[in-house]
């Protein structure tokens, strides 16, 4: 996890030894270890940066100990703890960037919880659960805000992608198409995203103007030669004939693969890196 703070740039890494290591990026781009953060008593599975109301950039962590913690990276101190909400391991964290202090945690307990990091009158930070999104039949692996951060998408082991109103917490839809666990989601536009699954496919979804729901626009089968596809990210792509984005995927085949989104909206595998 990369964090740009008022006190410099940091990278944070979480480990199965229950610790978080922070690394400072120096002006010459050298990377030196800054601190170790102790507090979790099980695997640290997820990290994310969150900008809070005072514009401070802090680190949040999620663990198999079922807790969420907020940290000041520059002073290596724990600011707040959120526990007794999830009943199983937390596997991912996602910042809601248009709402200061808001992020969500996804868990094997089949739920996604929306949190807010706030300041008490004493000046201390507090982690407040805002609402719990419950409706999946299996673990929730990851989440993605779309449509101006008014809708939250959740990828689940029940093979579906849940659609939720962030304002009310109500489930407003479920996207079907994958035949196995849905692992990861990444945004390619405010009304379009890509999903990855244990079924080995990558799917592109776009909001239909008439139905006002997401529809599968294209699918790349056997994206990693039949292996599980675990993670996705997107980046700018300057190749002609594309819509300006490339999708990076990591799978169980030990490969990082690059998929281009063509101007036609279809997916095209362009590069394999082992």
Coordinates of C-alpha atoms in Angstrom, one line a residue:
X1 CA 0.0 0.0 0.0
X2 CA 1.4 3.4 -1.0
X3 CA 0.7 6.4 1.3
X4 CA 1.5 10.1 0.5
X5 CA 1.4 12.0 3.8
X6 CA 2.4 15.4 5.1
X7 CA 5.5 13.8 6.5
X8 CA 6.7 12.0 3.3
X9 CA 5.9 9.1 1.1
X10 CA 5.6 5.6 2.5
X11 CA 4.9 2.0 1.5
X12 CA 3.2 -0.3 4.0
X13 CA 3.3 -4.1 3.8
X14 CA 1.3 -6.6 5.9
X15 CA 2.4 -10.0 6.8
X16 CA 1.3 -13.4 8.2
X17 CA 3.6 -12.7 11.2
X18 CA 0.8 -10.2 12.3
X19 CA 3.0 -7.2 11.8
X20 CA 2.9 -4.2 9.4
X21 CA 6.2 -2.8 8.1
X22 CA 6.4 0.7 6.9
X23 CA 9.0 1.9 4.4
X24 CA 10.0 5.5 3.6
X25 CA 10.6 6.6 0.1
X26 CA 13.6 9.0 0.2
X27 CA 14.1 11.9 -2.2
X28 CA 16.6 9.9 -4.2
X29 CA 14.0 7.1 -4.5
X30 CA 15.9 4.9 -2.1
X31 CA 13.6 2.8 0.2
X32 CA 14.4 2.4 3.9
X33 CA 12.4 0.7 6.6
X34 CA 10.7 3.3 8.9
X35 CA 8.9 1.2 11.5
X36 CA 7.1 -2.0 12.5
X37 CA 3.4 -1.6 13.6
X38 CA 2.3 -4.1 16.2
X39 CA -1.3 -4.7 17.4
X40 CA -2.9 -7.4 15.3
X41 CA -2.6 -10.9 16.7
X42 CA -3.2 -12.8 13.4
X43 CA -2.4 -12.5 9.7
X44 CA -2.6 -9.0 8.3
X45 CA -4.5 -9.5 5.0
X46 CA -5.4 -6.0 3.8
X47 CA -4.1 -2.4 3.9
X48 CA -5.5 0.8 2.5
X49 CA -4.9 4.5 2.7
X50 CA -7.8 6.8 3.8
X51 CA -8.0 10.6 3.8
X52 CA -9.9 11.8 6.9
X53 CA -11.8 15.1 7.5
X54 CA -8.7 17.0 8.6
X55 CA -7.0 16.0 5.3
X56 CA -4.6 13.7 7.1
X57 CA -3.7 10.6 5.2
X58 CA -3.8 7.5 7.5
X59 CA -3.3 3.8 7.1
X60 CA -6.1 1.2 7.8
X61 CA -5.4 -2.5 8.2
X62 CA -7.6 -5.6 8.3
X63 CA -6.7 -8.9 9.8
X64 CA -7.7 -12.5 10.3
X65 CA -8.2 -11.5 14.0
X66 CA -11.4 -9.9 12.6
X67 CA -10.4 -6.3 13.6
X68 CA -9.7 -3.1 11.7
X69 CA -7.1 -0.7 12.9
X70 CA -6.2 2.9 11.9
X71 CA -2.5 4.0 12.1
X72 CA -0.5 7.2 11.9
X73 CA 2.4 6.0 9.7
X74 CA 4.7 8.9 10.5
X75 CA 4.6 8.3 14.3
X76 CA 4.0 4.5 14.0
X77 CA 1.1 4.7 16.4
X78 CA -2.4 3.0 16.4
X79 CA -5.1 5.7 16.3
X80 CA -8.2 3.6 16.7
X81 CA -9.5 0.0 16.7
X82 CA -12.7 -1.4 15.2
X83 CA -13.7 -4.8 16.4
X84 CA -16.6 -7.0 17.3
X85 CA -18.2 -6.3 13.9
X86 CA -16.9 -9.1 11.6
X87 CA -17.1 -12.7 12.7
X88 CA -14.4 -14.0 10.4
X89 CA -11.2 -12.9 8.7
X90 CA -11.1 -9.6 6.9
X91 CA -9.7 -10.1 3.4
X92 CA -9.8 -6.6 1.8
X93 CA -10.2 -2.9 2.4
X94 CA -11.4 -0.2 0.0
X95 CA -11.4 3.6 0.4
X96 CA -14.5 5.5 -0.6
X97 CA -12.5 8.4 -2.0
X98 CA -15.3 11.0 -2.4
X99 CA -16.3 10.7 1.3
X100 CA -13.7 11.8 3.8
X101 CA -12.9 9.1 6.3
X102 CA -15.0 6.4 4.7
X103 CA -13.8 2.9 3.7
X104 CA -15.3 -0.6 3.6
X105 CA -14.0 -4.0 4.8
X106 CA -14.8 -7.3 3.1
X107 CA -14.8 -10.6 5.0
X108 CA -15.1 -14.3 4.9
X109 CA -18.2 -13.8 7.1
X110 CA -20.2 -13.0 3.9
X111 CA -20.5 -9.3 4.7
X112 CA -19.1 -6.0 3.8
X113 CA -19.0 -3.2 6.4
X114 CA -18.9 0.5 5.7
X115 CA -16.7 2.4 8.2
X116 CA -16.1 6.0 9.0
X117 CA -12.9 7.3 10.8
X118 CA -14.0 10.3 12.8
X119 CA -12.6 12.7 15.4
X120 CA -14.0 12.9 18.9
X121 CA -14.1 16.2 20.9
X122 CA -11.0 15.1 22.7
X123 CA -9.1 15.0 19.4
X124 CA -8.8 11.2 19.3
X125 CA -9.8 9.2 16.3
X126 CA -12.6 6.7 16.4
X127 CA -13.6 3.9 14.0
X128 CA -17.4 3.9 13.6
X129 CA -19.3 1.1 11.7
X130 CA -21.9 2.9 9.5
X131 CA -23.7 0.0 8.0
X132 CA -23.3 -3.7 7.3
X133 CA -24.1 -5.0 3.8
X134 CA -25.4 -8.6 4.1
X135 CA -26.8 -10.8 1.4
X136 CA -24.1 -12.9 -0.1
X137 CA -24.2 -16.6 0.4
X138 CA -20.4 -17.0 0.7
X139 CA -17.2 -14.9 1.5
X140 CA -17.0 -11.4 0.1
X141 CA -13.5 -11.0 -1.4
X142 CA -13.4 -7.4 -2.6
X143 CA -15.4 -4.2 -3.2
X144 CA -15.4 -1.4 -5.7
X145 CA -17.3 2.0 -5.6
X146 CA -18.8 3.2 -8.9
X147 CA -21.3 5.7 -10.2
X148 CA -19.9 8.6 -8.3
X149 CA -19.3 6.4 -5.3
X150 CA -23.1 6.1 -4.8
X151 CA -23.0 2.3 -5.6
X152 CA -20.7 -0.3 -4.1
X153 CA -20.0 -3.5 -6.0
X154 CA -18.9 -6.6 -4.0
X155 CA -17.1 -9.7 -5.4
X156 CA -18.1 -12.9 -3.7
X157 CA -17.4 -16.6 -3.5
X158 CA -21.1 -17.2 -4.2
X159 CA -20.1 -16.5 -7.9
X160 CA -22.0 -13.2 -8.0
X161 CA -21.2 -9.5 -7.9
X162 CA -23.5 -7.6 -5.5
X163 CA -24.7 -4.1 -6.2
X164 CA -25.5 -1.9 -3.1
X165 CA -26.7 1.6 -2.4
X166 CA -24.0 3.2 -0.2
X167 CA -26.6 5.7 1.0
X168 CA -29.1 3.1 2.3
X169 CA -27.2 -0.1 2.4
X170 CA -29.9 -1.8 0.4
X171 CA -28.9 -4.4 -2.2
X172 CA -30.1 -3.2 -5.6
X173 CA -28.9 -6.0 -7.8
X174 CA -26.7 -9.0 -8.3
X175 CA -24.7 -9.6 -11.4
X176 CA -24.4 -13.2 -12.6
X177 CA -22.1 -14.7 -15.3
X178 CA -19.0 -16.1 -13.5
X179 CA -19.1 -19.9 -12.8
X180 CA -16.8 -19.8 -9.8
X181 CA -15.6 -17.5 -7.0
X182 CA -15.4 -13.8 -8.1
X183 CA -12.1 -12.5 -6.7
X184 CA -11.3 -9.0 -7.8
X185 CA -12.9 -5.9 -9.4
X186 CA -11.3 -2.8 -11.0
X187 CA -12.8 0.3 -12.4
X188 CA -12.3 1.4 -16.0
X189 CA -14.8 4.2 -16.0
X190 CA -17.4 5.6 -13.6
X191 CA -20.0 3.3 -15.2
X192 CA -17.8 0.4 -16.3
X193 CA -15.6 -2.1 -14.5
X194 CA -13.8 -5.5 -15.0
X195 CA -14.1 -8.6 -12.8
X196 CA -11.8 -11.6 -12.3
X197 CA -12.7 -15.1 -11.2
X198 CA -11.5 -18.5 -10.2
X199 CA -13.3 -19.7 -13.4
X200 CA -10.3 -18.3 -15.2
X201 CA -12.2 -15.5 -17.0
X202 CA -12.0 -11.7 -17.0
X203 CA -15.3 -9.9 -17.7
X204 CA -16.0 -6.4 -18.7
X205 CA -19.3 -4.8 -17.4
X206 CA -20.9 -1.6 -18.6
X207 CA -24.0 0.3 -17.3
X208 CA -26.9 -0.1 -19.7
X209 CA -28.5 3.3 -20.3
X210 CA -32.0 1.7 -20.7
X211 CA -32.1 -0.9 -17.9
X212 CA -29.9 1.2 -15.5
X213 CA -28.1 -2.0 -14.6
X214 CA -24.7 -3.4 -15.4
X215 CA -24.5 -5.8 -18.3
X216 CA -21.6 -8.0 -19.4
X217 CA -20.1 -6.3 -22.5
X218 CA -17.3 -8.8 -23.2
X219 CA -15.5 -11.8 -21.6
X220 CA -12.0 -13.1 -22.0
X221 CA -12.2 -16.9 -21.3
X222 CA -9.0 -18.7 -20.0
X223 CA -7.4 -15.4 -19.4
X224 CA -4.6 -17.2 -17.5
X225 CA -4.6 -20.5 -19.4
X226 CA -7.4 -21.9 -17.2
X227 CA -5.8 -20.9 -13.9
X228 CA -7.6 -18.9 -11.2
X229 CA -7.4 -15.1 -11.7
X230 CA -6.8 -13.5 -8.3
X231 CA -6.2 -9.8 -8.7
X232 CA -6.8 -6.9 -11.1
X233 CA -5.7 -3.3 -11.6
X234 CA -6.0 -0.8 -14.4
X235 CA -3.5 1.8 -15.8
X236 CA -3.2 4.3 -18.6
X237 CA -2.6 2.8 -22.0
X238 CA -1.4 5.0 -24.9
X239 CA -1.5 2.3 -27.6
X240 CA -3.6 3.4 -30.6
X241 CA -6.8 1.6 -31.1
X242 CA -7.5 1.3 -27.4
X243 CA -9.8 3.3 -25.1
X244 CA -6.8 4.5 -23.1
X245 CA -6.7 1.8 -20.4
X246 CA -5.0 -1.5 -19.9
X247 CA -6.0 -4.2 -17.3
X248 CA -3.3 -5.9 -15.3
X249 CA -4.2 -9.4 -13.9
X250 CA -2.4 -11.8 -11.7
X251 CA -3.2 -15.5 -11.6
X252 CA -2.3 -18.9 -10.2
X253 CA -0.2 -19.5 -13.4
X254 CA 2.5 -17.3 -11.9
X255 CA 2.0 -14.7 -14.6
X256 CA 1.2 -11.0 -14.8
X257 CA -0.9 -10.4 -17.9
X258 CA -1.9 -7.2 -19.7
X259 CA -5.3 -7.0 -21.4
X260 CA -6.1 -4.0 -23.5
X261 CA -9.6 -2.5 -23.8
X262 CA -10.2 -1.7 -27.5
X263 CA -12.2 1.2 -28.7
X264 CA -14.9 -1.2 -29.7
X265 CA -15.2 -2.2 -26.0
X266 CA -13.9 -5.7 -26.4
X267 CA -11.0 -7.2 -24.4
X268 CA -7.7 -8.2 -26.1
X269 CA -4.8 -10.0 -24.4
X270 CA -1.6 -8.2 -25.4
X271 CA 1.3 -9.2 -23.1
X272 CA 2.3 -12.0 -20.7
X273 CA 5.0 -11.4 -18.0
X274 CA 6.3 -14.2 -15.8

